[in-house]
Coordinates of C-alpha atoms and ligand atoms in Angstrom, one line a residue:
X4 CA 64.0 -3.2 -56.7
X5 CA 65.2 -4.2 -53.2
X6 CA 63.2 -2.6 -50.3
X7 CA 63.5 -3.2 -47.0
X8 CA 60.7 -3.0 -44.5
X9 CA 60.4 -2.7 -40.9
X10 CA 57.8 -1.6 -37.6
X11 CA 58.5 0.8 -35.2
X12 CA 57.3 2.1 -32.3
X13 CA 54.2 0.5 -30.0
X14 CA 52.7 -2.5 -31.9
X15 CA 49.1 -2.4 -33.1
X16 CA 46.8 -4.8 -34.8
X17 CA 47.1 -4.6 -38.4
X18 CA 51.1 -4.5 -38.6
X19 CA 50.9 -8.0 -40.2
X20 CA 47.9 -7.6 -42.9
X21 CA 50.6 -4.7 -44.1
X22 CA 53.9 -6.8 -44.4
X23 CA 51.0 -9.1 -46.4
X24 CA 49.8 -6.8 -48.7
X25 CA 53.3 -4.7 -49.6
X26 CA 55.0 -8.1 -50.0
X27 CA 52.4 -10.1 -51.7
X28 CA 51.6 -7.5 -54.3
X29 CA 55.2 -6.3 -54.5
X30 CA 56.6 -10.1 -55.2
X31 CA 53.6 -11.0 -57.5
X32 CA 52.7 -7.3 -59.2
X33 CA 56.3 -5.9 -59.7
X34 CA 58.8 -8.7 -59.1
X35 CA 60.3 -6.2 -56.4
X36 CA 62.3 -8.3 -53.6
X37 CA 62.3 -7.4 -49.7
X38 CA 63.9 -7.7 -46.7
X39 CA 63.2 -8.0 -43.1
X40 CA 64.3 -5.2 -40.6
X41 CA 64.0 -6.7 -37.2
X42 CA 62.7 -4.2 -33.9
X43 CA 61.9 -1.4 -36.2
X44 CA 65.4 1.2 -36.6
X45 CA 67.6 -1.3 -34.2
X46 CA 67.7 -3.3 -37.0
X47 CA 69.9 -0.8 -39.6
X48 CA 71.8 0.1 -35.8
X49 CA 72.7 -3.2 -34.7
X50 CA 74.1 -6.2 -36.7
X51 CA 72.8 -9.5 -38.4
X52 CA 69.0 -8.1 -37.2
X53 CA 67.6 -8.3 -41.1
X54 CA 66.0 -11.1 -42.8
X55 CA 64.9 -12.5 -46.3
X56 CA 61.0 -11.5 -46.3
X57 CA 59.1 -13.8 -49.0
X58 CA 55.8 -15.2 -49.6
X59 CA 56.0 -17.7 -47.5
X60 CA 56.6 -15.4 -44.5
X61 CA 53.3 -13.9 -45.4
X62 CA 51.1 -17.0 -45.1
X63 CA 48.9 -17.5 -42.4
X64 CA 49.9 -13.7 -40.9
X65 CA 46.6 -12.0 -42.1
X66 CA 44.8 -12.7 -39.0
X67 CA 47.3 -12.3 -36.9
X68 CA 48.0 -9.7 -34.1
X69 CA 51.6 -8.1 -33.6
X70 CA 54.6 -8.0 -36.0
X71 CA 56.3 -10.7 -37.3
X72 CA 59.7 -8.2 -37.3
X73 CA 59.3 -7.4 -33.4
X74 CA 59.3 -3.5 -32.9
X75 CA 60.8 -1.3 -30.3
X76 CA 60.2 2.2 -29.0
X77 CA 63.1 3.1 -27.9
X78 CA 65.2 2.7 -30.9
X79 CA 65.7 6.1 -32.1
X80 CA 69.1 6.5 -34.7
X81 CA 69.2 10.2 -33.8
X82 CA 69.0 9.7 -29.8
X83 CA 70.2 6.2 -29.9
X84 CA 70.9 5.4 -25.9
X85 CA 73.9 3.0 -24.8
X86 CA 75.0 1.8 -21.7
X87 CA 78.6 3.6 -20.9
X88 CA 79.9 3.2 -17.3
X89 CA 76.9 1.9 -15.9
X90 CA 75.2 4.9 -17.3
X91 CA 72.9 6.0 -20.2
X92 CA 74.4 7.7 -23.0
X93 CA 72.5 9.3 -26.2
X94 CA 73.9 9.4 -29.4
X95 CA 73.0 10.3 -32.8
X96 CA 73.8 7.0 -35.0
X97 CA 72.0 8.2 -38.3
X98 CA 75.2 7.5 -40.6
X99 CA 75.5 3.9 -39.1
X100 CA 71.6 3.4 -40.0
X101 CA 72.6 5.0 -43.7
X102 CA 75.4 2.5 -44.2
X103 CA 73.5 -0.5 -42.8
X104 CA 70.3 0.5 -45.3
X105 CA 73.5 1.0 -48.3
X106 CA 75.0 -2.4 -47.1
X107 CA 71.8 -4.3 -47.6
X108 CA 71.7 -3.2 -51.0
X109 CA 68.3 -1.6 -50.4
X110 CA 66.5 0.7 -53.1
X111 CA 64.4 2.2 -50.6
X112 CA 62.5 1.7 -46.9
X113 CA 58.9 1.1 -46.3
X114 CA 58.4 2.3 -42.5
X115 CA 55.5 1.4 -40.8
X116 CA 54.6 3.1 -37.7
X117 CA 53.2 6.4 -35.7
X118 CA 54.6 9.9 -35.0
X119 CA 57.9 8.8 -33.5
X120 CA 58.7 6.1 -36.5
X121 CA 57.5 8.3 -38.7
X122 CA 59.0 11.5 -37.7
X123 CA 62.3 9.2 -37.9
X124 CA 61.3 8.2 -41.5
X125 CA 61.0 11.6 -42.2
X126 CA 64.7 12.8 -40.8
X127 CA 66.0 10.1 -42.8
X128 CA 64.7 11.3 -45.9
X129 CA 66.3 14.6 -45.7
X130 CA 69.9 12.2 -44.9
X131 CA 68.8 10.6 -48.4
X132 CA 67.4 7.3 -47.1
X133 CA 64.2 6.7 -49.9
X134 CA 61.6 5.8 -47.6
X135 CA 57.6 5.6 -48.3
X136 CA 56.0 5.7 -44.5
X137 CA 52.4 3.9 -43.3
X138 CA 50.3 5.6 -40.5
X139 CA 49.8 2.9 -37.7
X140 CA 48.6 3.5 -33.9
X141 CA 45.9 2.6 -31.9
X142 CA 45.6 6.4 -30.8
X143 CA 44.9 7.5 -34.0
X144 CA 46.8 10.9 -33.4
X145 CA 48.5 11.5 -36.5
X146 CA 48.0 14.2 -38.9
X147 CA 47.3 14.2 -42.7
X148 CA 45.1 10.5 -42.8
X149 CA 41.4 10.4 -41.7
X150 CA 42.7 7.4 -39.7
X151 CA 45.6 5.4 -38.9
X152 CA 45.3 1.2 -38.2
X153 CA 45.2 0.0 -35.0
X154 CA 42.5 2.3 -33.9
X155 CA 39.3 0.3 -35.4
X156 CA 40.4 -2.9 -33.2
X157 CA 41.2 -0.8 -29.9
X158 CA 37.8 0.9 -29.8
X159 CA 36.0 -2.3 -30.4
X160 CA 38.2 -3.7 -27.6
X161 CA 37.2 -0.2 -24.9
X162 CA 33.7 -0.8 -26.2
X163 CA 33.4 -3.9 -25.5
X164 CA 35.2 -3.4 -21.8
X165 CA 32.5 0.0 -21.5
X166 CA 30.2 -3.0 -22.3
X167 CA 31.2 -5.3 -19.8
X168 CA 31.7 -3.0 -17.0
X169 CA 27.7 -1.7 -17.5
X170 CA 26.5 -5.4 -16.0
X171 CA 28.7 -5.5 -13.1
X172 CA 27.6 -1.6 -12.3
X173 CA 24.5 -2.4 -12.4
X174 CA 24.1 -5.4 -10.4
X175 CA 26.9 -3.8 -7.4
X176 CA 25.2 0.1 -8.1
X177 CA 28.9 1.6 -8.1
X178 CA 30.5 3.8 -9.9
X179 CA 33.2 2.1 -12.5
X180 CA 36.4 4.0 -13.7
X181 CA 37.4 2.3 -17.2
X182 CA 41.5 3.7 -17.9
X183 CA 42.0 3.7 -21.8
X184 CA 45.2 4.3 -23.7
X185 CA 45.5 7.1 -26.3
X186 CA 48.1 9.1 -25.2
X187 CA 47.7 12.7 -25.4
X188 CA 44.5 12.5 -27.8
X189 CA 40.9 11.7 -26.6
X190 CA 39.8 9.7 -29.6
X191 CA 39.6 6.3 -28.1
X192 CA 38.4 7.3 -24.8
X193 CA 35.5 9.8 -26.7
X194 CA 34.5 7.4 -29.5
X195 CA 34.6 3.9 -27.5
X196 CA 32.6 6.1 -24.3
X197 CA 30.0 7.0 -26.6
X198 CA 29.7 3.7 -28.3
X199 CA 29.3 1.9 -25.1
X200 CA 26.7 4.5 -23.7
X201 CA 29.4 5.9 -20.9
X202 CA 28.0 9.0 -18.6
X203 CA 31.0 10.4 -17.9
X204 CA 34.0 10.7 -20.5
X205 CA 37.0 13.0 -19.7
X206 CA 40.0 13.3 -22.4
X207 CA 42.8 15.3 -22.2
X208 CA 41.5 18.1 -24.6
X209 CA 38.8 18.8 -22.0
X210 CA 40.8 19.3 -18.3
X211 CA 38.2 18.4 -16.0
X212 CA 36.2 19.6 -12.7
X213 CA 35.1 17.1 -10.4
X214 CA 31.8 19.1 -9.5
X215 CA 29.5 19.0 -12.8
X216 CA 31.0 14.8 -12.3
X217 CA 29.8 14.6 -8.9
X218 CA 26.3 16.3 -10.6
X219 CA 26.4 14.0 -13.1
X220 CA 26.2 11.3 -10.9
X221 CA 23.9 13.0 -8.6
X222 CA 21.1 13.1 -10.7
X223 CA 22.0 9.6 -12.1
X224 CA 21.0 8.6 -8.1
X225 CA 17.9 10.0 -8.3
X226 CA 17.2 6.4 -9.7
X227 CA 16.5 3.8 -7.9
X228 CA 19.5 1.1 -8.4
X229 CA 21.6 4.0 -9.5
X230 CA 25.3 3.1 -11.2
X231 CA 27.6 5.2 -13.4
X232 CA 29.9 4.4 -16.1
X233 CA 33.4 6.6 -16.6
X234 CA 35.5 6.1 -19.1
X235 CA 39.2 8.0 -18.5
X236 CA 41.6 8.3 -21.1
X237 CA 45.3 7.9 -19.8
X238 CA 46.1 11.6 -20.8
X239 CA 43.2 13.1 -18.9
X240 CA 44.0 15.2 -16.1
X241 CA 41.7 17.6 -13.7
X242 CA 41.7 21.6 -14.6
X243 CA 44.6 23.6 -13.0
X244 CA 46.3 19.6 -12.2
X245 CA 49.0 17.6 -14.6
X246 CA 48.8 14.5 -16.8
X247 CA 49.5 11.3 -14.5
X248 CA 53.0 9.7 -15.4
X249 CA 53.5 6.5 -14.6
X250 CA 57.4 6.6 -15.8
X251 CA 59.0 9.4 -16.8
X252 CA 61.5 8.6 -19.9
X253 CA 64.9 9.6 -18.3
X254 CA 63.8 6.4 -16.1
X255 CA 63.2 4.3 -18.5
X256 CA 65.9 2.2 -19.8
X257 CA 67.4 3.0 -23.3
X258 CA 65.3 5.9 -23.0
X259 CA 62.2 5.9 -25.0
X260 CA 58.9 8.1 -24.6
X261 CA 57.3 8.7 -21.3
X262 CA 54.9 6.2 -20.0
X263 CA 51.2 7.9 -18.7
X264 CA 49.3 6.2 -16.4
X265 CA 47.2 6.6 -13.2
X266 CA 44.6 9.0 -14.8
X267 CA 41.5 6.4 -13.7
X268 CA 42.8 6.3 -10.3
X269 CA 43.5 10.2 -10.0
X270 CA 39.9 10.4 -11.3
X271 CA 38.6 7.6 -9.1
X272 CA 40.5 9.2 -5.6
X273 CA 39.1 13.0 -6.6
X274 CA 35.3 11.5 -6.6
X275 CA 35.6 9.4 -3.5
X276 CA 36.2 12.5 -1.8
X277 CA 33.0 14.2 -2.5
X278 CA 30.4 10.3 -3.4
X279 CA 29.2 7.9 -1.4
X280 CA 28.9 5.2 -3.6
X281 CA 31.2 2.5 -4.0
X282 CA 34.0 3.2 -6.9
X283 CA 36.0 0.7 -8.9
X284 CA 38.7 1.2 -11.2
X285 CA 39.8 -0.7 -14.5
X286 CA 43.3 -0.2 -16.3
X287 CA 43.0 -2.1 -19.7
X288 CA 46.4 -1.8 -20.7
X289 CA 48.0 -3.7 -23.7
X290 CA 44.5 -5.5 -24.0
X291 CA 43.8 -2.9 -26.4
X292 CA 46.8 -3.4 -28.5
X293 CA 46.7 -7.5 -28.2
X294 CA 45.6 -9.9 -30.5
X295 CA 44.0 -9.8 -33.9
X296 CA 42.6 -7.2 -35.9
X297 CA 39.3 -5.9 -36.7
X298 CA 38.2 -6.4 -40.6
X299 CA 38.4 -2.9 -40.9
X300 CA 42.1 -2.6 -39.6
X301 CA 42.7 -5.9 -41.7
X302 CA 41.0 -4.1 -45.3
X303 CA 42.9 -0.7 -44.3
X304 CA 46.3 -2.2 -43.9
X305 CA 45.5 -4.5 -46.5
X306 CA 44.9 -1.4 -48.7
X307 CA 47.6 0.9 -47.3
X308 CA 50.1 -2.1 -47.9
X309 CA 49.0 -2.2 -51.4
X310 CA 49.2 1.3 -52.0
X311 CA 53.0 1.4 -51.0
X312 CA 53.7 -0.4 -54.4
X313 CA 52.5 2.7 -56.1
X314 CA 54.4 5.2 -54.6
X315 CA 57.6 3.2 -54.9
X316 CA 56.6 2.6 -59.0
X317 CA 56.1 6.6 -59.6
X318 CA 59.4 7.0 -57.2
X319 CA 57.1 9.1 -54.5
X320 CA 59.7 8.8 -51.8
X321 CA 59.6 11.2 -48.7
X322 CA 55.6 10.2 -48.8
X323 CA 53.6 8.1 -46.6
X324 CA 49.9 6.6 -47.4
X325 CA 46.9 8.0 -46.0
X326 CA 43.2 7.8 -45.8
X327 CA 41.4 10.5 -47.6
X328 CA 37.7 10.5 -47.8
X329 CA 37.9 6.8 -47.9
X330 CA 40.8 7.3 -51.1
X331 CA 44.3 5.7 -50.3
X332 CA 46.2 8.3 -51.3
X333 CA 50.0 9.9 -50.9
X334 CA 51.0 12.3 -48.4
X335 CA 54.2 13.6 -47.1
X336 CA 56.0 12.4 -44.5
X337 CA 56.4 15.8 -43.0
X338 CA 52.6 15.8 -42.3
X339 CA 53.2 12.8 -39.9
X340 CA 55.0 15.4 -37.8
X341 CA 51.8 17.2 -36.9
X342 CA 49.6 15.8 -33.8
X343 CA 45.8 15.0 -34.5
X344 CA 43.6 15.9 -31.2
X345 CA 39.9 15.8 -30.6
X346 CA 38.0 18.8 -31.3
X347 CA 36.4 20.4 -27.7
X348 CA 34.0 22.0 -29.8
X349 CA 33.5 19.2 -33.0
X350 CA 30.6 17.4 -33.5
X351 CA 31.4 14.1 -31.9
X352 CA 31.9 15.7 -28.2
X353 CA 28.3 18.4 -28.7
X354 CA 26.5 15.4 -29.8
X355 CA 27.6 13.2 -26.9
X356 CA 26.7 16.0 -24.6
X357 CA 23.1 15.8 -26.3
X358 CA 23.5 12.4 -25.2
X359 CA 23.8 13.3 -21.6
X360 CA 27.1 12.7 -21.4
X361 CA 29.4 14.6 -19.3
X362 CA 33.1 15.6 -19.9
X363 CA 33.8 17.2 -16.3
X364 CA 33.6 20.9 -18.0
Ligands
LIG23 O1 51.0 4.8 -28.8 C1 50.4 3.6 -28.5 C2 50.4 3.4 -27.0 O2 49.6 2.2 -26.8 C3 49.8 4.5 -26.2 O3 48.4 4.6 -26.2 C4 50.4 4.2 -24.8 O4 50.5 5.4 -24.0 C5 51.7 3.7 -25.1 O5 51.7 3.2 -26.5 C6 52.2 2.5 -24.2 O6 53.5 2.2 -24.6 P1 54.2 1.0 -24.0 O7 53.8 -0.2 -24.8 O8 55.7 1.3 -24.2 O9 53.8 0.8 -22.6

């Protein structure tokens, strides 16, 4: 068996303690053989962009943040963009990808990535590419697992900023903005604001008011030494108002999805308006997606990695592997199709309002 593997889409920690564990046990369990994709699909588009992957690409990698086969999230076979008279052009390249993966001699394709990958992986299938898919992303927006790799690491990382932020409120009494990633799902925002003990926490499955904010912080003044903590994620955006874009994708070279951004600041202008106190704003950016991963990412990539080798044996193609009430299990791609969104009314979001926490609603 002869199976080539690649990355795609935004990188996360975890990608490497996956090439580990589907190589390591593939080599040493079945004797299978594998080979590199390089910048996830660009790889089967473009030429000479696939390696040998062996053991010995595998040592050392465990720790490690990134992907040793580069990624890209632009390189999409059935929108593929080139440059044609100084001008972007979109084309669907999906037989080029199918002879490149026949060329290679590959028995099937282990794609590791979120929705877009995925969703990719999934189109394939139906062209008759075999392909066995992993759940990655530090959103964690993606249907049919309980949770996708990446996300452990990135929440640490917000929780850690919400941490940092609380010392230099307090000492300046302001009010700090903190601008998390997440994309159109609240989870890393919601779950790293209530880890860090945030007041305020808006998410883009709650549009906000800036009145039962300006409350919020209100009767936090009643204190003496008075500061406030808000955590925004990057798809947030106030009632009646739209989510902040800080590229649309027709602008972005080669295409690719559309870049948010601006939702702290948007947040942050709305409340100077109607506050006295002094307001900062934070954007931690690819912090949250840099450098190594968390021993939970590590043991669930290590595990979904693993678990790849099974679905190949039984010939469960058209599948990816999931987390199921802490069971690695197999799921089809199809479901990766779906988007995963925080619950308004779920548990996590009632308890933090116990907390005291408000979600501008
Ligand atoms: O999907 C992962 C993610 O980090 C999102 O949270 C964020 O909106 C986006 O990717 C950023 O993408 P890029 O790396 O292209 O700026």
């Amino acid at each position: 068996m002869r199976l080539g593997v690649l990355t795609g889409g935004g990188d996360c920690p975890g990608l490497n303690p996956l090439i580990r564990g589907v190589v390591k046990r593939g080599v040493q369990d079945f004797g299978y053989e594998f080979v590199g994709i390089e910048n996830g699909y660009e790889g089967l588009i473009e030429p000479n962009m696939a390696r040998p992957l062996t053991l010995a690409d595998t040592r050392g990698i465990l720790p490690r943040g990134g992907t040793i086969l580069g990624t890209s999230n632009k390189a999409n076979p059935f929108q593929y963009a080139f440059k044609e008279g100084g001008h972007w052009v979109e084309r669907d390249v999906s037989d080029v990808a199918l002879r490149r993966y026949r060329e290679l001699g590959l028995d099937g394709l282990v794609a590791i990535g979120g929705d877009g990958t995925l969703s990719i992986a999934s189109r394939l299938s139906e062209q008759g590419m075999r392909i066995v898919g992993c759940p990655k992303t530090i959103d964690n927006d993606l249907q049919g697992t309980d949770q996708t790799f990446g996300y452990d690491t990135a929440r640490a990382i917000c929780t850690e900023a919400v941490d940092r932020l609380h010392t230099t409120a307090e000492s300046h009494h302001r009010v700090m903005v903190l601008e998390v990633m997440g994309r159109y799902a609240g989870f890393l925002a919601l779950e790293s604001g209530v880890a860090g003990g945030a007041d305020v926490i808006l998410i883009p499955e709650i549009p906000y008011r800036v009145e039962p904010i300006v409350a919020k912080i209100a009767r936090r003044a009643e204190r003496k030494r008075s500061f406030s903590i808000i955590v925004v994620s990057e798809g947030a955006y106030p009632l009646g108002g739209a989510v902040s874009v800080a590229q649309a994708a027709g602008d972005i070279p080669g295409r690719g999805v559309v870049r948010l951004g601006g939702a702290g600041k948007v947040a942050a202008d709305l409340l100077a308006q109607e506050i006295e106190a002094e307001i900062r704003v934070t954007v931690l950016g690819h912090l949250q997606r840099g450098g190594g991963p968390s021993a939970a990412d590590r043991l669930l990539a290590s595990r979904y990695g693993c678990k790849v080798l099974d679905l190949v044996k039984d010939g469960q193609w058209d599948h990816m592997v999931a987390l199921k009430c802490n069971d690695i299990v197999a799921v089809p791609l199809s479901e990766s199709r779906k988007d995963r969104r925080v619950d308004p009314r779920g548990e996590l979001v009632r308890f933090a309002k116990g907390l005291g926490v408000s979600f501008g609603d």
